Amino acid sequence: MVGPLTRRERWPTDPDTVKLAFIKDTNTRVRVRDGYVALVARQFEKANPGKKVRLIPVQASENDYYTKIQQKIRKVSS
């Protein structure tokens, strides 16, 4: 699993990679969601040999998170 995508990478088109963006808490001490998402990603990879999960943490408030996700989707579709 790799960290956030850089601007140049955008969204790679590898058919064996699932990209999973998730909201990362703005309080860096809170890591419960990070651990849970990583656990689910490992379980998915184990159940689906040959598939990889690329975690994309988006650190933002709840409203900003949805805005950032919409921007990423727009970039991909254009």
GROMACS .gro file of N, CA and C in nm:
model
  234
    1MET      N    1   0.083  -0.117   0.000
    1MET     CA    2   0.000   0.000   0.000
    1MET      C    3   0.088   0.124   0.000
    2VAL      N    4   0.046   0.221  -0.075
    2VAL     CA    5   0.126   0.339  -0.098
    2VAL      C    6   0.052   0.460  -0.045
    3GLY      N    7   0.125   0.567  -0.024
    3GLY     CA    8   0.066   0.690   0.027
    3GLY      C    9  -0.018   0.762  -0.077
    4PRO      N   10  -0.050   0.886  -0.051
    4PRO     CA   11  -0.136   0.963  -0.141
    4PRO      C   12  -0.077   0.977  -0.280
    5LEU      N   13  -0.164   0.992  -0.377
    5LEU     CA   14  -0.119   1.012  -0.514
    5LEU      C   15  -0.061   1.151  -0.530
    6THR      N   16   0.042   1.161  -0.612
    6THR     CA   17   0.096   1.293  -0.643
    6THR      C   18   0.013   1.353  -0.755
    7ARG      N   19   0.031   1.479  -0.781
    7ARG     CA   20  -0.046   1.545  -0.886
    7ARG      C   21  -0.021   1.480  -1.022
    8ARG      N   22   0.101   1.439  -1.048
    8ARG     CA   23   0.134   1.378  -1.178
    8ARG      C   24   0.072   1.241  -1.197
    9GLU      N   25   0.063   1.166  -1.087
    9GLU     CA   26   0.010   1.030  -1.098
    9GLU      C   27  -0.138   1.026  -1.130
   10ARG      N   28  -0.211   1.121  -1.077
   10ARG     CA   29  -0.358   1.121  -1.085
   10ARG      C   30  -0.411   0.985  -1.046
   11TRP      N   31  -0.489   0.922  -1.130
   11TRP     CA   32  -0.548   0.792  -1.099
   11TRP      C   33  -0.496   0.691  -1.200
   12PRO      N   34  -0.400   0.607  -1.162
   12PRO     CA   35  -0.347   0.507  -1.255
   12PRO      C   36  -0.458   0.415  -1.305
   13THR      N   37  -0.439   0.359  -1.422
   13THR     CA   38  -0.544   0.277  -1.482
   13THR      C   39  -0.515   0.128  -1.476
   14ASP      N   40  -0.437   0.083  -1.382
   14ASP     CA   41  -0.408  -0.059  -1.366
   14ASP      C   42  -0.537  -0.133  -1.330
   15PRO      N   43  -0.581  -0.227  -1.414
   15PRO     CA   44  -0.708  -0.296  -1.387
   15PRO      C   45  -0.703  -0.387  -1.263
   16ASP      N   46  -0.583  -0.415  -1.213
   16ASP     CA   47  -0.572  -0.500  -1.094
   16ASP      C   48  -0.556  -0.419  -0.966
   17THR      N   49  -0.573  -0.289  -0.976
   17THR     CA   50  -0.559  -0.204  -0.858
   17THR      C   51  -0.690  -0.130  -0.831
   18VAL      N   52  -0.736  -0.144  -0.708
   18VAL     CA   53  -0.855  -0.073  -0.663
   18VAL      C   54  -0.807   0.049  -0.585
   19LYS      N   55  -0.851   0.166  -0.626
   19LYS     CA   56  -0.815   0.289  -0.557
   19LYS      C   57  -0.924   0.323  -0.457
   20LEU      N   58  -0.886   0.339  -0.330
   20LEU     CA   59  -0.983   0.365  -0.225
   20LEU      C   60  -0.946   0.493  -0.152
   21ALA      N   61  -1.021   0.599  -0.180
   21ALA     CA   62  -1.002   0.726  -0.110
   21ALA      C   63  -1.088   0.722   0.016
   22PHE      N   64  -1.030   0.767   0.125
   22PHE     CA   65  -1.105   0.770   0.250
   22PHE      C   66  -1.067   0.894   0.329
   23ILE      N   67  -1.161   0.940   0.410
   23ILE     CA   68  -1.137   1.060   0.489
   23ILE      C   69  -1.042   1.027   0.604
   24LYS      N   70  -0.938   1.106   0.615
   24LYS     CA   71  -0.840   1.090   0.723
   24LYS      C   72  -0.870   1.200   0.824
   25ASP      N   73  -0.880   1.164   0.948
   25ASP     CA   74  -0.914   1.260   1.053
   25ASP      C   75  -0.813   1.374   1.056
   26THR      N   76  -0.862   1.494   1.077
   26THR     CA   77  -0.773   1.610   1.082
   26THR      C   78  -0.689   1.612   1.211
   27ASN      N   79  -0.731   1.536   1.310
   27ASN     CA   80  -0.653   1.520   1.433
   27ASN      C   81  -0.557   1.403   1.409
   28THR      N   82  -0.428   1.431   1.398
   28THR     CA   83  -0.331   1.328   1.364
   28THR      C   84  -0.317   1.219   1.470
   29ARG      N   85  -0.368   1.243   1.589
   29ARG     CA   86  -0.363   1.140   1.694
   29ARG      C   87  -0.468   1.031   1.672
   30VAL      N   88  -0.573   1.064   1.601
   30VAL     CA   89  -0.681   0.968   1.576
   30VAL      C   90  -0.646   0.885   1.453
   31ARG      N   91  -0.619   0.756   1.475
   31ARG     CA   92  -0.577   0.671   1.364
   31ARG      C   93  -0.664   0.546   1.353
   32VAL      N   94  -0.776   0.544   1.421
   32VAL     CA   95  -0.863   0.426   1.421
   32VAL      C   96  -0.911   0.395   1.279
   33ARG      N   97  -0.958   0.497   1.208
   33ARG     CA   98  -1.008   0.476   1.072
   33ARG      C   99  -0.896   0.425   0.980
   34ASP      N  100  -0.776   0.482   0.994
   34ASP     CA  101  -0.663   0.439   0.912
   34ASP      C  102  -0.638   0.290   0.927
   35GLY      N  103  -0.635   0.246   1.053
   35GLY     CA  104  -0.610   0.104   1.079
   35GLY      C  105  -0.721   0.016   1.025
   36TYR      N  106  -0.845   0.060   1.040
   36TYR     CA  107  -0.958  -0.018   0.992
   36TYR      C  108  -0.957  -0.029   0.840
   37VAL      N  109  -0.932   0.081   0.773
   37VAL     CA  110  -0.929   0.081   0.626
   37VAL      C  111  -0.814  -0.009   0.577
   38ALA      N  112  -0.699  -0.002   0.642
   38ALA     CA  113  -0.586  -0.088   0.604
   38ALA      C  114  -0.620  -0.235   0.625
   39LEU      N  115  -0.689  -0.267   0.732
   39LEU     CA  116  -0.732  -0.404   0.759
   39LEU      C  117  -0.825  -0.455   0.649
   40VAL      N  118  -0.924  -0.374   0.614
   40VAL     CA  119  -1.019  -0.412   0.510
   40VAL      C  120  -0.945  -0.431   0.377
   41ALA      N  121  -0.849  -0.344   0.347
   41ALA     CA  122  -0.771  -0.355   0.223
   41ALA      C  123  -0.694  -0.487   0.220
   42ARG      N  124  -0.631  -0.522   0.332
   42ARG     CA  125  -0.556  -0.650   0.337
   42ARG      C  126  -0.650  -0.769   0.319
   43GLN      N  127  -0.767  -0.763   0.381
   43GLN     CA  128  -0.863  -0.872   0.366
   43GLN      C  129  -0.908  -0.885   0.221
   44PHE      N  130  -0.932  -0.772   0.154
   44PHE     CA  131  -0.972  -0.774   0.013
   44PHE      C  132  -0.862  -0.836  -0.073
   45GLU      N  133  -0.737  -0.794  -0.051
   45GLU     CA  134  -0.626  -0.848  -0.129
   45GLU      C  135  -0.610  -0.999  -0.106
   46LYS      N  136  -0.629  -1.042   0.016
   46LYS     CA  137  -0.618  -1.185   0.048
   46LYS      C  138  -0.730  -1.264  -0.021
   47ALA      N  139  -0.850  -1.209  -0.022
   47ALA     CA  140  -0.964  -1.278  -0.083
   47ALA      C  141  -0.963  -1.270  -0.236
   48ASN      N  142  -0.884  -1.179  -0.292
   48ASN     CA  143  -0.878  -1.157  -0.436
   48ASN      C  144  -0.733  -1.157  -0.483
   49PRO      N  145  -0.672  -1.276  -0.494
   49PRO     CA  146  -0.531  -1.283  -0.534
   49PRO      C  147  -0.507  -1.209  -0.666
   50GLY      N  148  -0.396  -1.137  -0.670
   50GLY     CA  149  -0.362  -1.062  -0.790
   50GLY      C  150  -0.415  -0.920  -0.791
   51LYS      N  151  -0.506  -0.890  -0.701
   51LYS     CA  152  -0.562  -0.755  -0.692
   51LYS      C  153  -0.490  -0.679  -0.581
   52LYS      N  154  -0.474  -0.551  -0.601
   52LYS     CA  155  -0.409  -0.464  -0.502
   52LYS      C  156  -0.504  -0.352  -0.465
   53VAL      N  157  -0.491  -0.302  -0.344
   53VAL     CA  158  -0.569  -0.188  -0.299
   53VAL      C  159  -0.472  -0.072  -0.276
   54ARG      N  160  -0.500   0.040  -0.337
   54ARG     CA  161  -0.419   0.161  -0.318
   54ARG      C  162  -0.500   0.256  -0.231
   55LEU      N  163  -0.453   0.276  -0.110
   55LEU     CA  164  -0.524   0.364  -0.017
   55LEU      C  165  -0.486   0.509  -0.043
   56ILE      N  166  -0.586   0.594  -0.050
   56ILE     CA  167  -0.565   0.736  -0.076
   56ILE      C  168  -0.630   0.814   0.037
   57PRO      N  169  -0.553   0.843   0.143
   57PRO     CA  170  -0.610   0.920   0.253
   57PRO      C  171  -0.629   1.066   0.213
   58VAL      N  172  -0.744   1.121   0.245
   58VAL     CA  173  -0.774   1.261   0.216
   58VAL      C  174  -0.798   1.329   0.350
   59GLN      N  175  -0.701   1.411   0.392
   59GLN     CA  176  -0.714   1.477   0.521
   59GLN      C  177  -0.786   1.609   0.501
   60ALA      N  178  -0.907   1.615   0.554
   60ALA     CA  179  -0.990   1.734   0.537
   60ALA      C  180  -1.109   1.725   0.631
   61SER      N  181  -1.175   1.839   0.647
   61SER     CA  182  -1.301   1.837   0.722
   61SER      C  183  -1.403   1.760   0.637
   62GLU      N  184  -1.515   1.725   0.694
   62GLU     CA  185  -1.613   1.644   0.621
   62GLU      C  186  -1.659   1.713   0.493
   63ASN      N  187  -1.694   1.841   0.499
   63ASN     CA  188  -1.739   1.911   0.380
   63ASN      C  189  -1.628   1.922   0.275
   64ASP      N  190  -1.507   1.953   0.318
   64ASP     CA  191  -1.394   1.963   0.225
   64ASP      C  192  -1.361   1.828   0.162
   65TYR      N  193  -1.381   1.721   0.237
   65TYR     CA  194  -1.355   1.586   0.185
   65TYR      C  195  -1.440   1.560   0.060
   66TYR      N  196  -1.568   1.589   0.069
   66TYR     CA  197  -1.657   1.564  -0.045
   66TYR      C  198  -1.619   1.652  -0.164
   67THR      N  199  -1.578   1.774  -0.137
   67THR     CA  200  -1.533   1.863  -0.245
   67THR      C  201  -1.409   1.806  -0.312
   68LYS      N  202  -1.313   1.759  -0.233
   68LYS     CA  203  -1.189   1.703  -0.289
   68LYS      C  204  -1.217   1.577  -0.371
   69ILE      N  205  -1.307   1.493  -0.323
   69ILE     CA  206  -1.342   1.371  -0.398
   69ILE      C  207  -1.407   1.408  -0.532
   70GLN      N  208  -1.497   1.504  -0.531
   70GLN     CA  209  -1.561   1.548  -0.655
   70GLN      C  210  -1.457   1.603  -0.752
   71GLN      N  211  -1.359   1.676  -0.703
   71GLN     CA  212  -1.254   1.729  -0.790
   71GLN      C  213  -1.172   1.617  -0.851
   72LYS      N  214  -1.140   1.514  -0.772
   72LYS     CA  215  -1.065   1.401  -0.826
   72LYS      C  216  -1.144   1.329  -0.935
   73ILE      N  217  -1.273   1.312  -0.912
   73ILE     CA  218  -1.357   1.245  -1.011
   73ILE      C  219  -1.364   1.326  -1.140
   74ARG      N  220  -1.378   1.456  -1.128
   74ARG     CA  221  -1.382   1.542  -1.246
   74ARG      C  222  -1.254   1.535  -1.326
   75LYS      N  223  -1.139   1.533  -1.258
   75LYS     CA  224  -1.010   1.525  -1.327
   75LYS      C  225  -0.999   1.396  -1.407
   76VAL      N  226  -1.048   1.287  -1.350
   76VAL     CA  227  -1.041   1.157  -1.417
   76VAL      C  228  -1.129   1.154  -1.540
   77SER      N  229  -1.248   1.211  -1.529
   77SER     CA  230  -1.343   1.202  -1.640
   77SER      C  231  -1.315   1.302  -1.751
   78SER      N  232  -1.227   1.398  -1.728
   78SER     CA  233  -1.199   1.496  -1.834
   78SER      C  234  -1.078   1.458  -1.916
   0.00000   0.00000   0.00000
